[in-house]
JSON list of C-alpha atoms in Angstrom, two decimals:
[
{"chain": "A", "resi": 1, "resn": "SER", "atom": "CA", "xyz": [35.07, -8.65, -7.22]},
{"chain": "A", "resi": 2, "resn": "THR", "atom": "CA", "xyz": [34.27, -9.11, -10.89]},
{"chain": "A", "resi": 3, "resn": "PRO", "atom": "CA", "xyz": [30.70, -9.63, -12.05]},
{"chain": "A", "resi": 4, "resn": "PRO", "atom": "CA", "xyz": [29.78, -13.23, -12.89]},
{"chain": "A", "resi": 5, "resn": "THR", "atom": "CA", "xyz": [30.14, -14.30, -16.51]},
{"chain": "A", "resi": 6, "resn": "PRO", "atom": "CA", "xyz": [27.21, -15.97, -18.28]},
{"chain": "A", "resi": 7, "resn": "ALA", "atom": "CA", "xyz": [29.04, -19.31, -17.91]},
{"chain": "A", "resi": 8, "resn": "THR", "atom": "CA", "xyz": [29.51, -18.75, -14.17]},
{"chain": "A", "resi": 9, "resn": "ALA", "atom": "CA", "xyz": [25.88, -17.71, -13.74]},
{"chain": "A", "resi": 10, "resn": "ALA", "atom": "CA", "xyz": [24.75, -20.77, -15.72]},
{"chain": "A", "resi": 11, "resn": "ALA", "atom": "CA", "xyz": [26.84, -23.06, -13.53]},
{"chain": "A", "resi": 12, "resn": "ALA", "atom": "CA", "xyz": [25.40, -21.47, -10.38]},
{"chain": "A", "resi": 13, "resn": "ALA", "atom": "CA", "xyz": [21.82, -21.90, -11.67]},
{"chain": "A", "resi": 14, "resn": "ALA", "atom": "CA", "xyz": [22.48, -25.55, -12.58]},
{"chain": "A", "resi": 15, "resn": "ALA", "atom": "CA", "xyz": [23.91, -26.20, -9.13]},
{"chain": "A", "resi": 16, "resn": "ALA", "atom": "CA", "xyz": [20.92, -24.52, -7.49]},
{"chain": "A", "resi": 17, "resn": "THR", "atom": "CA", "xyz": [18.42, -26.86, -9.17]},
{"chain": "A", "resi": 18, "resn": "ALA", "atom": "CA", "xyz": [20.44, -30.10, -9.16]},
{"chain": "A", "resi": 19, "resn": "GLY", "atom": "CA", "xyz": [19.26, -32.82, -6.86]},
{"chain": "A", "resi": 20, "resn": "CYS", "atom": "CA", "xyz": [15.74, -31.59, -6.12]},
{"chain": "A", "resi": 21, "resn": "PRO", "atom": "CA", "xyz": [12.77, -33.00, -8.05]},
{"chain": "A", "resi": 22, "resn": "GLN", "atom": "CA", "xyz": [10.58, -30.01, -7.07]},
{"chain": "A", "resi": 23, "resn": "LEU", "atom": "CA", "xyz": [12.80, -27.52, -8.92]},
{"chain": "A", "resi": 24, "resn": "VAL", "atom": "CA", "xyz": [12.76, -27.14, -12.70]},
{"chain": "A", "resi": 25, "resn": "SER", "atom": "CA", "xyz": [16.13, -28.42, -13.94]},
{"chain": "A", "resi": 26, "resn": "PHE", "atom": "CA", "xyz": [18.39, -25.87, -15.56]},
{"chain": "A", "resi": 27, "resn": "TYR", "atom": "CA", "xyz": [20.67, -27.22, -18.28]},
{"chain": "A", "resi": 28, "resn": "ASP", "atom": "CA", "xyz": [22.47, -24.31, -19.92]},
{"chain": "A", "resi": 29, "resn": "ALA", "atom": "CA", "xyz": [22.30, -20.71, -21.09]},
{"chain": "A", "resi": 30, "resn": "TYR", "atom": "CA", "xyz": [23.49, -19.14, -24.31]},
{"chain": "A", "resi": 31, "resn": "VAL", "atom": "CA", "xyz": [24.29, -15.48, -24.82]},
{"chain": "A", "resi": 32, "resn": "ASN", "atom": "CA", "xyz": [23.88, -13.70, -28.14]},
{"chain": "A", "resi": 33, "resn": "PRO", "atom": "CA", "xyz": [25.95, -10.54, -27.65]},
{"chain": "A", "resi": 34, "resn": "THR", "atom": "CA", "xyz": [24.89, -8.98, -30.96]},
{"chain": "A", "resi": 35, "resn": "GLU", "atom": "CA", "xyz": [21.21, -9.14, -29.98]},
{"chain": "A", "resi": 36, "resn": "GLY", "atom": "CA", "xyz": [21.77, -8.73, -26.25]},
{"chain": "A", "resi": 37, "resn": "THR", "atom": "CA", "xyz": [19.71, -11.82, -25.44]},
{"chain": "A", "resi": 38, "resn": "VAL", "atom": "CA", "xyz": [20.12, -14.84, -23.21]},
{"chain": "A", "resi": 39, "resn": "SER", "atom": "CA", "xyz": [18.49, -18.15, -24.14]},
{"chain": "A", "resi": 40, "resn": "ILE", "atom": "CA", "xyz": [17.89, -20.59, -21.31]},
{"chain": "A", "resi": 41, "resn": "VAL", "atom": "CA", "xyz": [17.63, -24.36, -21.73]},
{"chain": "A", "resi": 42, "resn": "GLN", "atom": "CA", "xyz": [15.63, -25.96, -18.94]},
{"chain": "A", "resi": 43, "resn": "GLU", "atom": "CA", "xyz": [13.45, -28.96, -18.22]},
{"chain": "A", "resi": 44, "resn": "TYR", "atom": "CA", "xyz": [10.32, -29.08, -20.38]},
{"chain": "A", "resi": 45, "resn": "MET", "atom": "CA", "xyz": [7.16, -28.60, -18.33]},
{"chain": "A", "resi": 46, "resn": "ASP", "atom": "CA", "xyz": [4.31, -29.34, -20.73]},
{"chain": "A", "resi": 47, "resn": "GLY", "atom": "CA", "xyz": [1.42, -28.56, -18.38]},
{"chain": "A", "resi": 48, "resn": "GLY", "atom": "CA", "xyz": [1.90, -24.80, -18.20]},
{"chain": "A", "resi": 49, "resn": "SER", "atom": "CA", "xyz": [1.83, -22.86, -14.96]},
{"chain": "A", "resi": 50, "resn": "LEU", "atom": "CA", "xyz": [-0.53, -22.57, -12.01]},
{"chain": "A", "resi": 51, "resn": "GLN", "atom": "CA", "xyz": [-1.42, -19.12, -13.37]},
{"chain": "A", "resi": 52, "resn": "GLU", "atom": "CA", "xyz": [-3.32, -20.87, -16.16]},
{"chain": "A", "resi": 53, "resn": "ILE", "atom": "CA", "xyz": [-5.38, -22.69, -13.51]},
{"chain": "A", "resi": 54, "resn": "VAL", "atom": "CA", "xyz": [-6.11, -19.35, -11.83]},
{"chain": "A", "resi": 55, "resn": "ASP", "atom": "CA", "xyz": [-7.06, -17.77, -15.17]},
{"chain": "A", "resi": 56, "resn": "GLY", "atom": "CA", "xyz": [-9.39, -20.70, -15.85]},
{"chain": "A", "resi": 57, "resn": "GLY", "atom": "CA", "xyz": [-11.38, -20.04, -12.66]},
{"chain": "A", "resi": 58, "resn": "GLY", "atom": "CA", "xyz": [-9.18, -21.80, -10.11]},
{"chain": "A", "resi": 59, "resn": "CYS", "atom": "CA", "xyz": [-9.31, -25.27, -8.62]},
{"chain": "A", "resi": 60, "resn": "ALA", "atom": "CA", "xyz": [-11.40, -26.09, -5.56]},
{"chain": "A", "resi": 61, "resn": "ALA", "atom": "CA", "xyz": [-10.30, -29.75, -5.49]},
{"chain": "A", "resi": 62, "resn": "GLU", "atom": "CA", "xyz": [-8.43, -30.10, -2.21]},
{"chain": "A", "resi": 63, "resn": "ALA", "atom": "CA", "xyz": [-6.54, -33.18, -3.41]},
{"chain": "A", "resi": 64, "resn": "VAL", "atom": "CA", "xyz": [-4.94, -31.08, -6.15]},
{"chain": "A", "resi": 65, "resn": "LEU", "atom": "CA", "xyz": [-4.29, -28.16, -3.79]},
{"chain": "A", "resi": 66, "resn": "ALA", "atom": "CA", "xyz": [-2.80, -30.55, -1.21]},
{"chain": "A", "resi": 67, "resn": "HIS", "atom": "CA", "xyz": [-0.41, -31.88, -3.86]},
{"chain": "A", "resi": 68, "resn": "ILE", "atom": "CA", "xyz": [0.74, -28.32, -4.61]},
{"chain": "A", "resi": 69, "resn": "ALA", "atom": "CA", "xyz": [0.94, -27.61, -0.87]},
{"chain": "A", "resi": 70, "resn": "ARG", "atom": "CA", "xyz": [3.29, -30.58, -0.44]},
{"chain": "A", "resi": 71, "resn": "GLU", "atom": "CA", "xyz": [5.54, -30.15, -3.49]},
{"chain": "A", "resi": 72, "resn": "VAL", "atom": "CA", "xyz": [6.26, -26.42, -3.42]},
{"chain": "A", "resi": 73, "resn": "PRO", "atom": "CA", "xyz": [7.41, -26.31, 0.23]},
{"chain": "A", "resi": 74, "resn": "GLU", "atom": "CA", "xyz": [9.65, -29.33, -0.50]},
{"chain": "A", "resi": 75, "resn": "GLY", "atom": "CA", "xyz": [11.38, -27.33, -3.23]},
{"chain": "A", "resi": 76, "resn": "LEU", "atom": "CA", "xyz": [11.64, -24.28, -1.00]},
{"chain": "A", "resi": 77, "resn": "ALA", "atom": "CA", "xyz": [13.07, -26.38, 1.82]},
{"chain": "A", "resi": 78, "resn": "PHE", "atom": "CA", "xyz": [15.83, -27.47, -0.55]},
{"chain": "A", "resi": 79, "resn": "LEU", "atom": "CA", "xyz": [16.57, -23.86, -1.53]},
{"chain": "A", "resi": 80, "resn": "HIS", "atom": "CA", "xyz": [16.44, -22.67, 2.08]},
{"chain": "A", "resi": 81, "resn": "GLU", "atom": "CA", "xyz": [18.77, -25.48, 3.20]},
{"chain": "A", "resi": 82, "resn": "HIS", "atom": "CA", "xyz": [21.22, -24.09, 0.65]},
{"chain": "A", "resi": 83, "resn": "ARG", "atom": "CA", "xyz": [20.70, -20.59, 2.10]},
{"chain": "A", "resi": 84, "resn": "GLN", "atom": "CA", "xyz": [18.75, -19.28, -0.89]},
{"chain": "A", "resi": 85, "resn": "ILE", "atom": "CA", "xyz": [15.53, -17.27, -0.97]},
{"chain": "A", "resi": 86, "resn": "HIS", "atom": "CA", "xyz": [13.49, -17.54, -4.19]},
{"chain": "A", "resi": 87, "resn": "ARG", "atom": "CA", "xyz": [11.81, -14.11, -3.73]},
{"chain": "A", "resi": 88, "resn": "ASP", "atom": "CA", "xyz": [9.18, -14.54, -6.47]},
{"chain": "A", "resi": 89, "resn": "ILE", "atom": "CA", "xyz": [6.89, -17.43, -5.53]},
{"chain": "A", "resi": 90, "resn": "LYS", "atom": "CA", "xyz": [3.64, -16.95, -7.46]},
{"chain": "A", "resi": 91, "resn": "PRO", "atom": "CA", "xyz": [1.37, -19.08, -9.68]},
{"chain": "A", "resi": 92, "resn": "ALA", "atom": "CA", "xyz": [3.21, -18.09, -12.89]},
{"chain": "A", "resi": 93, "resn": "ASN", "atom": "CA", "xyz": [6.50, -19.45, -11.48]},
{"chain": "A", "resi": 94, "resn": "LEU", "atom": "CA", "xyz": [5.09, -22.84, -10.48]},
{"chain": "A", "resi": 95, "resn": "LEU", "atom": "CA", "xyz": [5.04, -25.17, -13.47]},
{"chain": "A", "resi": 96, "resn": "LEU", "atom": "CA", "xyz": [3.24, -28.45, -14.15]},
{"chain": "A", "resi": 97, "resn": "ASN", "atom": "CA", "xyz": [3.96, -31.42, -16.36]},
{"chain": "A", "resi": 98, "resn": "HIS", "atom": "CA", "xyz": [1.85, -34.29, -17.73]},
{"chain": "A", "resi": 99, "resn": "LYS", "atom": "CA", "xyz": [2.98, -36.49, -14.82]},
{"chain": "A", "resi": 100, "resn": "GLY", "atom": "CA", "xyz": [1.26, -34.13, -12.38]},
{"chain": "A", "resi": 101, "resn": "GLN", "atom": "CA", "xyz": [4.52, -32.82, -10.96]},
{"chain": "A", "resi": 102, "resn": "VAL", "atom": "CA", "xyz": [4.62, -29.25, -9.67]},
{"chain": "A", "resi": 103, "resn": "LYS", "atom": "CA", "xyz": [8.02, -27.55, -9.85]},
{"chain": "A", "resi": 104, "resn": "ILE", "atom": "CA", "xyz": [9.42, -24.17, -8.92]},
{"chain": "A", "resi": 105, "resn": "SER", "atom": "CA", "xyz": [10.92, -22.19, -11.79]},
{"chain": "A", "resi": 106, "resn": "ASP", "atom": "CA", "xyz": [12.40, -18.77, -12.54]},
{"chain": "A", "resi": 107, "resn": "PHE", "atom": "CA", "xyz": [15.48, -18.50, -10.37]},
{"chain": "A", "resi": 108, "resn": "GLY", "atom": "CA", "xyz": [16.50, -15.09, -11.71]},
{"chain": "A", "resi": 109, "resn": "LEU", "atom": "CA", "xyz": [15.77, -13.37, -8.40]},
{"chain": "A", "resi": 110, "resn": "VAL", "atom": "CA", "xyz": [17.22, -16.00, -6.04]},
{"chain": "A", "resi": 111, "resn": "ARG", "atom": "CA", "xyz": [19.28, -14.44, -3.27]},
{"chain": "A", "resi": 112, "resn": "HIS", "atom": "CA", "xyz": [22.02, -16.40, -1.49]},
{"chain": "A", "resi": 113, "resn": "LEU", "atom": "CA", "xyz": [22.38, -15.59, 2.20]},
{"chain": "A", "resi": 114, "resn": "ASP", "atom": "CA", "xyz": [25.92, -16.20, 3.42]},
{"chain": "A", "resi": 115, "resn": "SER", "atom": "CA", "xyz": [26.71, -17.10, 6.99]},
{"chain": "A", "resi": 116, "resn": "SER", "atom": "CA", "xyz": [27.05, -13.45, 7.99]},
{"chain": "A", "resi": 117, "resn": "ILE", "atom": "CA", "xyz": [23.73, -12.36, 6.45]},
{"chain": "A", "resi": 118, "resn": "SER", "atom": "CA", "xyz": [20.50, -13.84, 7.73]},
{"chain": "A", "resi": 119, "resn": "GLN", "atom": "CA", "xyz": [18.18, -11.34, 6.06]},
{"chain": "A", "resi": 120, "resn": "ALA", "atom": "CA", "xyz": [17.89, -9.56, 2.73]},
{"chain": "A", "resi": 121, "resn": "ASP", "atom": "CA", "xyz": [16.68, -6.05, 2.02]},
{"chain": "A", "resi": 122, "resn": "THR", "atom": "CA", "xyz": [16.52, -5.65, -1.75]},
{"chain": "A", "resi": 123, "resn": "PHE", "atom": "CA", "xyz": [13.19, -4.86, -3.40]},
{"chain": "A", "resi": 124, "resn": "VAL", "atom": "CA", "xyz": [12.80, -7.30, -6.30]},
{"chain": "A", "resi": 125, "resn": "GLY", "atom": "CA", "xyz": [10.01, -9.59, -7.43]},
{"chain": "A", "resi": 126, "resn": "THR", "atom": "CA", "xyz": [6.33, -9.32, -8.27]},
{"chain": "A", "resi": 127, "resn": "PHE", "atom": "CA", "xyz": [4.90, -6.84, -5.78]},
{"chain": "A", "resi": 128, "resn": "THR", "atom": "CA", "xyz": [1.47, -8.50, -5.56]},
{"chain": "A", "resi": 129, "resn": "TYR", "atom": "CA", "xyz": [2.98, -11.67, -4.10]},
{"chain": "A", "resi": 130, "resn": "MET", "atom": "CA", "xyz": [5.48, -9.96, -1.81]},
{"chain": "A", "resi": 131, "resn": "SER", "atom": "CA", "xyz": [5.17, -10.65, 1.90]},
{"chain": "A", "resi": 132, "resn": "PRO", "atom": "CA", "xyz": [4.12, -7.69, 4.07]},
{"chain": "A", "resi": 133, "resn": "GLU", "atom": "CA", "xyz": [7.66, -7.08, 5.32]},
{"chain": "A", "resi": 134, "resn": "ARG", "atom": "CA", "xyz": [9.03, -7.09, 1.77]},
{"chain": "A", "resi": 135, "resn": "ILE", "atom": "CA", "xyz": [6.45, -4.78, 0.26]},
{"chain": "A", "resi": 136, "resn": "CYS", "atom": "CA", "xyz": [6.94, -2.35, 3.16]},
{"chain": "A", "resi": 137, "resn": "GLY", "atom": "CA", "xyz": [10.68, -2.23, 2.48]},
{"chain": "A", "resi": 138, "resn": "GLU", "atom": "CA", "xyz": [11.74, -4.04, 5.65]},
{"chain": "A", "resi": 139, "resn": "GLU", "atom": "CA", "xyz": [14.35, -6.77, 5.96]},
{"chain": "A", "resi": 140, "resn": "TYR", "atom": "CA", "xyz": [13.09, -10.25, 5.14]},
{"chain": "A", "resi": 141, "resn": "SER", "atom": "CA", "xyz": [14.22, -13.86, 5.15]},
{"chain": "A", "resi": 142, "resn": "TYR", "atom": "CA", "xyz": [12.95, -17.34, 4.21]},
{"chain": "A", "resi": 143, "resn": "SER", "atom": "CA", "xyz": [9.45, -16.68, 5.56]},
{"chain": "A", "resi": 144, "resn": "ALA", "atom": "CA", "xyz": [8.89, -14.33, 2.60]},
{"chain": "A", "resi": 145, "resn": "ASP", "atom": "CA", "xyz": [8.80, -17.41, 0.35]},
{"chain": "A", "resi": 146, "resn": "VAL", "atom": "CA", "xyz": [6.35, -19.12, 2.71]},
{"chain": "A", "resi": 147, "resn": "TRP", "atom": "CA", "xyz": [3.99, -16.14, 2.39]},
{"chain": "A", "resi": 148, "resn": "GLY", "atom": "CA", "xyz": [4.16, -16.58, -1.41]},
{"chain": "A", "resi": 149, "resn": "VAL", "atom": "CA", "xyz": [3.14, -20.24, -1.07]},
{"chain": "A", "resi": 150, "resn": "GLY", "atom": "CA", "xyz": [0.12, -19.40, 1.10]},
{"chain": "A", "resi": 151, "resn": "LEU", "atom": "CA", "xyz": [-0.98, -16.58, -1.17]},
{"chain": "A", "resi": 152, "resn": "THR", "atom": "CA", "xyz": [-0.55, -18.81, -4.22]},
{"chain": "A", "resi": 153, "resn": "LEU", "atom": "CA", "xyz": [-2.71, -21.54, -2.66]},
{"chain": "A", "resi": 154, "resn": "VAL", "atom": "CA", "xyz": [-5.48, -19.06, -1.85]},
{"chain": "A", "resi": 155, "resn": "THR", "atom": "CA", "xyz": [-5.27, -17.60, -5.37]},
{"chain": "A", "resi": 156, "resn": "CYS", "atom": "CA", "xyz": [-5.46, -21.07, -6.98]},
{"chain": "A", "resi": 157, "resn": "ALA", "atom": "CA", "xyz": [-8.35, -22.13, -4.72]},
{"chain": "A", "resi": 158, "resn": "LEU", "atom": "CA", "xyz": [-10.40, -18.97, -5.35]},
{"chain": "A", "resi": 159, "resn": "GLY", "atom": "CA", "xyz": [-9.44, -18.47, -9.00]},
{"chain": "A", "resi": 160, "resn": "ARG", "atom": "CA", "xyz": [-8.49, -14.88, -8.30]},
{"chain": "A", "resi": 161, "resn": "PHE", "atom": "CA", "xyz": [-5.97, -12.85, -6.37]},
{"chain": "A", "resi": 162, "resn": "PRO", "atom": "CA", "xyz": [-7.48, -12.35, -2.87]},
{"chain": "A", "resi": 163, "resn": "TYR", "atom": "CA", "xyz": [-6.56, -8.67, -2.46]},
{"chain": "A", "resi": 164, "resn": "ASP", "atom": "CA", "xyz": [-7.92, -5.73, -4.42]},
{"chain": "A", "resi": 165, "resn": "HIS", "atom": "CA", "xyz": [-4.80, -4.43, -6.15]},
{"chain": "A", "resi": 166, "resn": "SER", "atom": "CA", "xyz": [-6.54, -1.97, -8.45]},
{"chain": "A", "resi": 167, "resn": "GLY", "atom": "CA", "xyz": [-4.90, 0.80, -6.40]},
{"chain": "A", "resi": 168, "resn": "GLY", "atom": "CA", "xyz": [-1.46, -0.45, -7.47]},
{"chain": "A", "resi": 169, "resn": "TYR", "atom": "CA", "xyz": [1.49, -0.66, -5.13]},
{"chain": "A", "resi": 170, "resn": "TRP", "atom": "CA", "xyz": [0.22, 1.80, -2.50]},
{"chain": "A", "resi": 171, "resn": "GLY", "atom": "CA", "xyz": [-3.24, 0.25, -2.46]},
{"chain": "A", "resi": 172, "resn": "LEU", "atom": "CA", "xyz": [-1.74, -3.17, -1.82]},
{"chain": "A", "resi": 173, "resn": "VAL", "atom": "CA", "xyz": [0.54, -1.80, 0.92]},
{"chain": "A", "resi": 174, "resn": "SER", "atom": "CA", "xyz": [-2.52, -0.29, 2.57]},
{"chain": "A", "resi": 175, "resn": "ALA", "atom": "CA", "xyz": [-4.47, -3.56, 2.28]},
{"chain": "A", "resi": 176, "resn": "LEU", "atom": "CA", "xyz": [-1.60, -5.57, 3.79]},
{"chain": "A", "resi": 177, "resn": "ARG", "atom": "CA", "xyz": [-1.32, -3.16, 6.72]},
{"chain": "A", "resi": 178, "resn": "GLU", "atom": "CA", "xyz": [-5.04, -2.76, 7.42]},
{"chain": "A", "resi": 179, "resn": "MET", "atom": "CA", "xyz": [-6.59, -6.11, 6.50]},
{"chain": "A", "resi": 180, "resn": "ASP", "atom": "CA", "xyz": [-6.21, -9.57, 7.96]},
{"chain": "A", "resi": 181, "resn": "PRO", "atom": "CA", "xyz": [-4.23, -12.04, 5.84]},
{"chain": "A", "resi": 182, "resn": "PRO", "atom": "CA", "xyz": [-6.41, -13.68, 3.18]},
{"chain": "A", "resi": 183, "resn": "SER", "atom": "CA", "xyz": [-8.27, -16.81, 4.19]},
{"chain": "A", "resi": 184, "resn": "LEU", "atom": "CA", "xyz": [-10.35, -19.47, 2.52]},
{"chain": "A", "resi": 185, "resn": "PRO", "atom": "CA", "xyz": [-14.16, -19.72, 2.81]},
{"chain": "A", "resi": 186, "resn": "PRO", "atom": "CA", "xyz": [-15.79, -22.43, 4.97]},
{"chain": "A", "resi": 187, "resn": "SER", "atom": "CA", "xyz": [-16.43, -24.54, 1.85]},
{"chain": "A", "resi": 188, "resn": "PHE", "atom": "CA", "xyz": [-12.83, -25.74, 2.27]},
{"chain": "A", "resi": 189, "resn": "SER", "atom": "CA", "xyz": [-11.89, -28.20, 5.01]},
{"chain": "A", "resi": 190, "resn": "PRO", "atom": "CA", "xyz": [-10.77, -26.89, 8.41]},
{"chain": "A", "resi": 191, "resn": "ALA", "atom": "CA", "xyz": [-7.40, -28.63, 7.93]},
{"chain": "A", "resi": 192, "resn": "PHE", "atom": "CA", "xyz": [-6.71, -26.89, 4.61]},
{"chain": "A", "resi": 193, "resn": "ARG", "atom": "CA", "xyz": [-7.91, -23.54, 5.91]},
{"chain": "A", "resi": 194, "resn": "ASP", "atom": "CA", "xyz": [-5.60, -23.93, 8.91]},
{"chain": "A", "resi": 195, "resn": "PHE", "atom": "CA", "xyz": [-2.68, -24.90, 6.67]},
{"chain": "A", "resi": 196, "resn": "VAL", "atom": "CA", "xyz": [-3.11, -21.73, 4.63]},
{"chain": "A", "resi": 197, "resn": "ARG", "atom": "CA", "xyz": [-3.49, -19.66, 7.80]},
{"chain": "A", "resi": 198, "resn": "GLN", "atom": "CA", "xyz": [-0.18, -21.03, 9.06]}
]
């Protein structure tokens, strides 16, 4: 088969985001072959990303975290219903606007699973937010995105990434294998702590 053209890839990206208010809308892409660049036209999200909240010390307000915890899984459910795995759920890829909407962005690593493939095995994405099975090089499926949501919620709540990743890739692999999954302190409600644990 021939590789997709920029127009074909743009059409696929537009189709992937159409019809779901929790996904940043993709409008078009333009290629400049002399510079080797691609410019993407997408919905304007004027509130920045959740990473900016993390960098500002996090957000302990459960009402805000609950809103994120409702919107992001809605967007993922849409992708998963269309047999797509995002593969890079993290605070920097979750954007906000002045209306308070939270939307998933950056679909460059989305993987479509056809009816004969129920798992993926490629190693792409931001390694700090990879699920344990992904970072260990095992096959993975939709639950890898769910891990990213939970880790993102913990990171936003604490204002910092919950694992020590100063040891790089191998240090994080070791932490994922030897430590319990990250959890929230008792200052958060039992319901929210249980949600994150799930």
